[in-house]
């Protein structure tokens, strides 16, 4: 029987860091919204998403997957990006409106001179009232060049990667119950106006004086078990997806070695700025799947925000340009 793990494209390229294959856009994805705000490169390797005053844009995978490894190299918009949201995520919300599953990378723009922030979310079976959000800053400038962001989803655990560094692991447990994503999902990439919440809880809006806001996606990876979420999974399909899940669990990106765990711990200590596990105002009783680490908990306020927010170090020239830009913007408001 042919393996259920899908490695799309006979002319695909092997990406760095992990032994995975990138798929040409037209073989793996389709236009979702935004008309001309989605532009594909002539070689089909890159998709450009644009937000302007008329629309955002996005694309979606041609298939749904029951577990998989999904990845993209993403270059974020630069300059003033407050209110802008770029997202790379899996979801089945179109089919299961009240019981949907979702795994997110959300990139939240900022005012000039301030860093982009990343938010990761895990929702299962419509658990949006029990959001498991975490936020981070990055140790590099995500607007200068593309970096790889990956989501691994298996029957056992979920891992979020930035380049080859794991930044978050969610291990399935009985305590998590139905909150663990379990239904087939599509893979999405979008850019849109999140003025109501993305920057300063809505204090800073998208300023279309700085449009267009452009994000480039390349090295697109879809490795997983194709599945039909509507049909009852028959025994043959179930065996195929079980085999695919086994192959995923055996892959290098699924193995959490001591070296990877140490790298994840360092990243979280240095760059995590919010954790739902330490947000006792929102959740007086910690989630049963939270791994409460006292030394880590002491770094956060009771509303889950870090007491020691970090910003990427900038050169003096960058800092002067940012301050000058902010003064100019303030004078024009």
Short mmCIF file of N, CA and C in Angstrom, two decimals, residues 178-308:
data_model
loop_
_atom_site.label_atom_id
_atom_site.label_comp_id
_atom_site.label_asym_id
_atom_site.label_seq_id
_atom_site.Cartn_x
_atom_site.Cartn_y
_atom_site.Cartn_z
N UNK A 178 -10.71 16.54 25.23
CA UNK A 178 -11.09 16.92 23.88
C UNK A 178 -10.48 18.24 23.43
N UNK A 179 -9.73 18.91 24.31
CA UNK A 179 -9.08 20.15 23.91
C UNK A 179 -7.88 19.91 22.99
N UNK A 180 -7.50 18.64 22.84
CA UNK A 180 -6.39 18.34 21.92
C UNK A 180 -6.97 18.23 20.51
N UNK A 181 -6.43 18.96 19.53
CA UNK A 181 -6.94 18.90 18.16
C UNK A 181 -6.92 17.48 17.61
N UNK A 182 -8.06 17.03 17.08
CA UNK A 182 -8.14 15.62 16.67
C UNK A 182 -8.79 15.41 15.30
N UNK A 183 -9.37 16.45 14.71
CA UNK A 183 -10.05 16.30 13.42
C UNK A 183 -9.16 16.82 12.29
N UNK A 184 -9.33 16.32 11.08
CA UNK A 184 -8.52 16.80 9.95
C UNK A 184 -8.61 18.31 9.78
N UNK A 185 -7.49 18.92 9.38
CA UNK A 185 -7.43 20.37 9.22
C UNK A 185 -6.77 20.74 7.90
N UNK A 186 -7.13 21.92 7.39
CA UNK A 186 -6.45 22.53 6.25
C UNK A 186 -5.33 23.43 6.77
N UNK A 187 -4.44 23.81 5.87
CA UNK A 187 -3.32 24.70 6.20
C UNK A 187 -3.57 26.05 5.51
N UNK A 188 -3.42 27.12 6.28
CA UNK A 188 -3.74 28.46 5.78
C UNK A 188 -2.55 29.41 5.95
N UNK A 189 -2.53 30.44 5.11
CA UNK A 189 -1.64 31.59 5.29
C UNK A 189 -2.44 32.83 4.93
N UNK A 190 -2.40 33.84 5.79
CA UNK A 190 -3.21 35.04 5.58
C UNK A 190 -2.49 36.28 6.07
N UNK A 191 -2.91 37.43 5.55
CA UNK A 191 -2.54 38.73 6.11
C UNK A 191 -3.82 39.55 6.17
N UNK A 192 -4.04 40.25 7.30
CA UNK A 192 -5.31 40.94 7.47
C UNK A 192 -5.19 42.06 8.50
N UNK A 193 -6.23 42.86 8.57
CA UNK A 193 -6.29 44.01 9.46
C UNK A 193 -6.82 43.57 10.82
N UNK A 194 -5.95 43.57 11.82
CA UNK A 194 -6.33 43.21 13.19
C UNK A 194 -6.31 44.41 14.11
N UNK A 195 -6.72 45.57 13.59
CA UNK A 195 -6.63 46.82 14.35
C UNK A 195 -7.33 46.77 15.70
N UNK A 196 -8.37 45.96 15.82
CA UNK A 196 -9.16 45.96 17.06
C UNK A 196 -8.43 45.33 18.24
N UNK A 197 -7.33 44.59 17.99
CA UNK A 197 -6.71 43.88 19.11
C UNK A 197 -5.20 43.65 18.98
N UNK A 198 -4.64 43.67 17.78
CA UNK A 198 -3.30 43.11 17.56
C UNK A 198 -2.17 43.89 18.24
N UNK A 199 -2.26 45.21 18.30
CA UNK A 199 -1.18 46.02 18.85
C UNK A 199 -1.69 46.91 19.97
N UNK A 200 -1.17 46.69 21.16
CA UNK A 200 -1.62 47.47 22.31
C UNK A 200 -3.08 47.30 22.60
N UNK A 201 -3.59 46.05 22.41
CA UNK A 201 -5.01 45.76 22.63
C UNK A 201 -5.92 46.70 21.83
N UNK A 202 -5.48 47.06 20.64
CA UNK A 202 -6.29 47.91 19.77
C UNK A 202 -5.97 49.39 19.86
N UNK A 203 -5.01 49.75 20.68
CA UNK A 203 -4.65 51.17 20.82
C UNK A 203 -4.06 51.70 19.52
N UNK A 204 -3.24 50.88 18.85
CA UNK A 204 -2.59 51.30 17.62
C UNK A 204 -3.22 50.56 16.45
N UNK A 205 -3.76 51.32 15.49
CA UNK A 205 -4.47 50.75 14.36
C UNK A 205 -3.54 50.64 13.14
N UNK A 206 -4.03 49.90 12.13
CA UNK A 206 -3.33 49.89 10.85
C UNK A 206 -3.40 51.30 10.26
N UNK A 207 -2.26 51.83 9.85
CA UNK A 207 -2.20 53.14 9.21
C UNK A 207 -1.91 52.92 7.73
N UNK A 208 -2.92 53.11 6.91
CA UNK A 208 -2.77 52.79 5.49
C UNK A 208 -1.93 53.80 4.74
N UNK A 209 -1.43 54.79 5.45
CA UNK A 209 -0.41 55.66 4.87
C UNK A 209 0.83 54.85 4.50
N UNK A 210 1.03 53.73 5.21
CA UNK A 210 2.22 52.91 4.99
C UNK A 210 1.95 51.70 4.11
N UNK A 211 0.77 51.61 3.50
CA UNK A 211 0.46 50.48 2.63
C UNK A 211 1.34 50.52 1.37
N UNK A 212 1.51 49.39 0.69
CA UNK A 212 0.98 48.07 1.02
C UNK A 212 1.86 47.37 2.06
N UNK A 213 1.25 46.47 2.82
CA UNK A 213 1.97 45.62 3.76
C UNK A 213 2.14 44.26 3.09
N UNK A 214 3.38 43.85 2.92
CA UNK A 214 3.68 42.69 2.08
C UNK A 214 4.42 41.62 2.88
N UNK A 215 3.97 40.37 2.74
CA UNK A 215 4.63 39.23 3.39
C UNK A 215 4.87 38.15 2.35
N UNK A 216 6.10 37.63 2.30
CA UNK A 216 6.46 36.60 1.33
C UNK A 216 6.52 35.23 1.99
N UNK A 217 5.95 34.23 1.31
CA UNK A 217 5.95 32.84 1.78
C UNK A 217 6.66 31.97 0.76
N UNK A 218 7.60 31.15 1.23
CA UNK A 218 8.32 30.24 0.35
C UNK A 218 8.61 28.95 1.11
N UNK A 219 9.26 27.99 0.43
CA UNK A 219 9.62 26.70 1.06
C UNK A 219 8.40 26.08 1.76
N UNK A 220 7.30 26.02 1.06
CA UNK A 220 6.05 25.52 1.63
C UNK A 220 6.08 24.00 1.73
N UNK A 221 5.79 23.48 2.91
CA UNK A 221 5.85 22.04 3.17
C UNK A 221 4.50 21.54 3.66
N UNK A 222 4.02 20.49 3.03
CA UNK A 222 2.80 19.78 3.46
C UNK A 222 3.14 18.31 3.55
N UNK A 223 3.39 17.84 4.74
CA UNK A 223 3.71 16.43 4.93
C UNK A 223 2.73 15.86 5.94
N UNK A 224 1.79 15.03 5.46
CA UNK A 224 0.79 14.51 6.37
C UNK A 224 -0.14 13.55 5.68
N UNK A 225 -1.12 13.09 6.42
CA UNK A 225 -2.09 12.13 5.91
C UNK A 225 -3.31 12.87 5.39
N UNK A 226 -3.53 12.82 4.08
CA UNK A 226 -4.72 13.42 3.51
C UNK A 226 -5.97 12.71 4.05
N UNK A 227 -6.98 13.50 4.37
CA UNK A 227 -8.16 12.89 4.99
C UNK A 227 -9.41 13.66 4.62
N UNK A 228 -10.51 12.94 4.54
CA UNK A 228 -11.83 13.54 4.33
C UNK A 228 -12.53 13.61 5.68
N UNK A 229 -12.75 14.82 6.20
CA UNK A 229 -13.32 14.94 7.54
C UNK A 229 -14.80 14.58 7.63
N UNK A 230 -15.47 14.52 6.49
CA UNK A 230 -16.91 14.25 6.50
C UNK A 230 -17.20 12.76 6.53
N UNK A 231 -16.49 12.00 5.70
CA UNK A 231 -16.72 10.57 5.65
C UNK A 231 -16.19 9.89 6.90
N UNK A 232 -16.88 8.85 7.32
CA UNK A 232 -16.40 8.04 8.42
C UNK A 232 -15.12 7.34 7.98
N UNK A 233 -14.09 7.43 8.77
CA UNK A 233 -12.81 6.84 8.40
C UNK A 233 -12.93 5.33 8.36
N UNK A 234 -12.70 4.73 7.19
CA UNK A 234 -12.79 3.28 7.09
C UNK A 234 -11.50 2.64 7.57
N UNK A 235 -11.50 1.31 7.64
CA UNK A 235 -10.36 0.61 8.23
C UNK A 235 -9.09 0.79 7.40
N UNK A 236 -9.22 0.79 6.07
CA UNK A 236 -8.04 0.96 5.22
C UNK A 236 -7.43 2.33 5.41
N UNK A 237 -8.28 3.38 5.38
CA UNK A 237 -7.79 4.74 5.58
C UNK A 237 -7.21 4.91 6.98
N UNK A 238 -7.85 4.30 7.97
CA UNK A 238 -7.36 4.40 9.34
C UNK A 238 -5.97 3.78 9.46
N UNK A 239 -5.77 2.62 8.80
CA UNK A 239 -4.44 2.00 8.84
C UNK A 239 -3.41 2.89 8.15
N UNK A 240 -3.83 3.49 7.03
CA UNK A 240 -2.91 4.37 6.30
C UNK A 240 -2.49 5.57 7.12
N UNK A 241 -3.44 6.19 7.81
CA UNK A 241 -3.11 7.34 8.63
C UNK A 241 -2.31 6.93 9.86
N UNK A 242 -2.55 5.74 10.37
CA UNK A 242 -1.75 5.24 11.50
C UNK A 242 -0.30 5.07 11.07
N UNK A 243 -0.10 4.55 9.86
CA UNK A 243 1.26 4.40 9.34
C UNK A 243 1.90 5.77 9.14
N UNK A 244 1.12 6.71 8.61
CA UNK A 244 1.65 8.06 8.38
C UNK A 244 2.04 8.72 9.70
N UNK A 245 1.20 8.53 10.72
CA UNK A 245 1.50 9.10 12.02
C UNK A 245 2.77 8.48 12.60
N UNK A 246 2.95 7.18 12.37
CA UNK A 246 4.18 6.52 12.83
C UNK A 246 5.41 7.09 12.15
N UNK A 247 5.29 7.37 10.84
CA UNK A 247 6.42 7.96 10.12
C UNK A 247 6.72 9.36 10.63
N UNK A 248 5.68 10.12 10.92
CA UNK A 248 5.90 11.46 11.48
C UNK A 248 6.64 11.39 12.81
N UNK A 249 6.18 10.47 13.68
CA UNK A 249 6.79 10.36 15.01
C UNK A 249 8.25 9.93 14.95
N UNK A 250 8.63 9.25 13.86
CA UNK A 250 10.00 8.78 13.71
C UNK A 250 10.91 9.81 13.03
N UNK A 251 10.32 10.87 12.49
CA UNK A 251 11.11 11.88 11.77
C UNK A 251 11.92 12.73 12.73
N UNK A 252 12.99 13.35 12.20
CA UNK A 252 13.89 14.13 13.05
C UNK A 252 13.18 15.30 13.72
N UNK A 253 12.21 15.90 13.03
CA UNK A 253 11.53 17.06 13.61
C UNK A 253 10.57 16.67 14.73
N UNK A 254 10.28 15.38 14.91
CA UNK A 254 9.38 14.93 15.98
C UNK A 254 10.14 14.46 17.21
N UNK A 255 11.43 14.29 17.09
CA UNK A 255 12.23 13.77 18.20
C UNK A 255 12.76 14.91 19.05
N UNK A 256 12.35 14.96 20.30
CA UNK A 256 12.80 16.00 21.22
C UNK A 256 14.01 15.50 21.99
N UNK A 257 15.17 15.72 21.43
CA UNK A 257 16.42 15.31 22.05
C UNK A 257 16.76 16.23 23.22
N UNK A 258 17.67 15.82 24.11
CA UNK A 258 18.09 16.72 25.19
C UNK A 258 18.61 18.07 24.66
N UNK A 259 19.30 18.04 23.53
CA UNK A 259 19.80 19.29 22.94
C UNK A 259 18.65 20.20 22.52
N UNK A 260 17.61 19.62 21.91
CA UNK A 260 16.45 20.42 21.51
C UNK A 260 15.71 20.96 22.72
N UNK A 261 15.58 20.14 23.75
CA UNK A 261 14.87 20.61 24.95
C UNK A 261 15.62 21.76 25.61
N UNK A 262 16.93 21.69 25.62
CA UNK A 262 17.73 22.77 26.18
C UNK A 262 17.57 24.05 25.36
N UNK A 263 17.53 23.91 24.03
CA UNK A 263 17.35 25.07 23.16
C UNK A 263 15.97 25.68 23.36
N UNK A 264 14.95 24.83 23.53
CA UNK A 264 13.60 25.32 23.77
C UNK A 264 13.53 26.07 25.09
N UNK A 265 14.15 25.52 26.12
CA UNK A 265 14.14 26.16 27.42
C UNK A 265 14.82 27.53 27.36
N UNK A 266 15.96 27.62 26.65
CA UNK A 266 16.66 28.90 26.53
C UNK A 266 15.80 29.92 25.80
N UNK A 267 15.15 29.49 24.72
CA UNK A 267 14.30 30.41 23.96
C UNK A 267 13.18 30.94 24.84
N UNK A 268 12.52 30.05 25.55
CA UNK A 268 11.37 30.45 26.35
C UNK A 268 11.79 31.36 27.51
N UNK A 269 12.94 31.09 28.10
CA UNK A 269 13.43 31.94 29.18
C UNK A 269 13.75 33.34 28.70
N UNK A 270 14.27 33.43 27.48
CA UNK A 270 14.72 34.72 26.97
C UNK A 270 13.65 35.51 26.23
N UNK A 271 12.73 34.82 25.54
CA UNK A 271 11.88 35.51 24.58
C UNK A 271 10.38 35.34 24.78
N UNK A 272 9.94 34.48 25.69
CA UNK A 272 8.50 34.36 25.94
C UNK A 272 8.03 35.54 26.77
N UNK A 273 6.98 36.23 26.30
CA UNK A 273 6.49 37.43 26.98
C UNK A 273 5.11 37.25 27.60
N UNK A 274 4.41 36.16 27.25
CA UNK A 274 3.11 35.88 27.85
C UNK A 274 2.88 34.38 27.82
N UNK A 275 2.27 33.85 28.89
CA UNK A 275 1.87 32.45 28.93
C UNK A 275 0.52 32.32 29.62
N UNK A 276 -0.41 31.62 28.98
CA UNK A 276 -1.71 31.37 29.60
C UNK A 276 -1.57 30.60 30.90
N UNK A 277 -0.53 29.81 31.03
CA UNK A 277 -0.34 29.01 32.24
C UNK A 277 -0.12 29.88 33.48
N UNK A 278 0.43 31.10 33.27
CA UNK A 278 0.73 31.96 34.39
C UNK A 278 -0.25 33.13 34.50
N UNK A 279 -1.29 33.10 33.68
CA UNK A 279 -2.31 34.14 33.71
C UNK A 279 -3.39 33.76 34.72
N UNK A 280 -3.12 34.00 36.01
CA UNK A 280 -4.05 33.60 37.07
C UNK A 280 -5.26 34.52 37.15
N UNK A 281 -5.17 35.71 36.57
CA UNK A 281 -6.35 36.58 36.51
C UNK A 281 -7.40 35.98 35.58
N UNK A 282 -6.95 35.48 34.45
CA UNK A 282 -7.86 34.90 33.46
C UNK A 282 -8.25 33.48 33.85
N UNK A 283 -7.29 32.74 34.36
CA UNK A 283 -7.51 31.34 34.72
C UNK A 283 -7.02 31.12 36.16
N UNK A 284 -7.87 31.34 37.16
CA UNK A 284 -7.45 31.17 38.56
C UNK A 284 -6.92 29.77 38.85
N UNK A 285 -7.46 28.78 38.16
CA UNK A 285 -6.97 27.41 38.30
C UNK A 285 -6.22 27.05 37.03
N UNK A 286 -4.96 26.69 37.18
CA UNK A 286 -4.14 26.39 36.01
C UNK A 286 -4.68 25.19 35.26
N UNK A 287 -4.51 25.19 33.97
CA UNK A 287 -4.94 24.06 33.15
C UNK A 287 -4.19 22.80 33.58
N UNK A 288 -4.84 21.66 33.55
CA UNK A 288 -4.16 20.44 33.99
C UNK A 288 -2.96 20.06 33.12
N UNK A 289 -2.92 20.55 31.88
CA UNK A 289 -1.79 20.23 31.01
C UNK A 289 -0.67 21.25 31.12
N UNK A 290 -0.81 22.27 31.99
CA UNK A 290 0.26 23.24 32.18
C UNK A 290 1.40 22.63 33.01
N UNK A 291 2.58 22.82 32.55
CA UNK A 291 3.77 22.38 33.29
C UNK A 291 4.30 23.59 34.05
N UNK A 292 3.82 23.77 35.27
CA UNK A 292 4.18 24.95 36.06
C UNK A 292 5.60 24.78 36.60
N UNK A 293 6.47 25.70 36.20
CA UNK A 293 7.86 25.69 36.65
C UNK A 293 8.06 26.90 37.55
N UNK A 294 8.24 26.71 38.85
CA UNK A 294 8.29 27.84 39.79
C UNK A 294 9.29 28.93 39.38
N UNK A 295 10.48 28.52 38.95
CA UNK A 295 11.48 29.51 38.57
C UNK A 295 11.03 30.32 37.35
N UNK A 296 10.27 29.67 36.46
CA UNK A 296 9.74 30.37 35.29
C UNK A 296 8.54 31.22 35.67
N UNK A 297 7.69 30.68 36.55
CA UNK A 297 6.49 31.40 36.96
C UNK A 297 6.84 32.72 37.64
N UNK A 298 7.94 32.76 38.38
CA UNK A 298 8.32 33.97 39.10
C UNK A 298 8.65 35.12 38.16
N UNK A 299 8.84 34.83 36.88
CA UNK A 299 9.19 35.86 35.91
C UNK A 299 7.95 36.54 35.34
N UNK A 300 6.75 36.07 35.72
CA UNK A 300 5.52 36.59 35.12
C UNK A 300 4.60 37.21 36.16
N UNK A 301 3.90 38.27 35.73
CA UNK A 301 2.85 38.85 36.56
C UNK A 301 1.64 37.92 36.59
N UNK A 302 0.69 38.23 37.48
CA UNK A 302 -0.48 37.37 37.61
C UNK A 302 -1.39 37.43 36.38
N UNK A 303 -1.19 38.40 35.51
CA UNK A 303 -1.97 38.44 34.27
C UNK A 303 -1.22 37.77 33.11
N UNK A 304 -0.12 37.06 33.43
CA UNK A 304 0.57 36.24 32.45
C UNK A 304 1.64 36.93 31.66
N UNK A 305 1.83 38.25 31.89
CA UNK A 305 2.81 39.01 31.13
C UNK A 305 4.18 38.94 31.81
N UNK A 306 5.23 38.90 30.99
CA UNK A 306 6.57 38.83 31.54
C UNK A 306 6.93 40.12 32.29
N UNK A 307 7.62 39.98 33.40
CA UNK A 307 8.11 41.13 34.15
C UNK A 307 9.34 41.73 33.49
N UNK A 308 9.95 40.97 32.59
CA UNK A 308 11.21 41.38 31.98
C UNK A 308 11.11 41.30 30.46
#
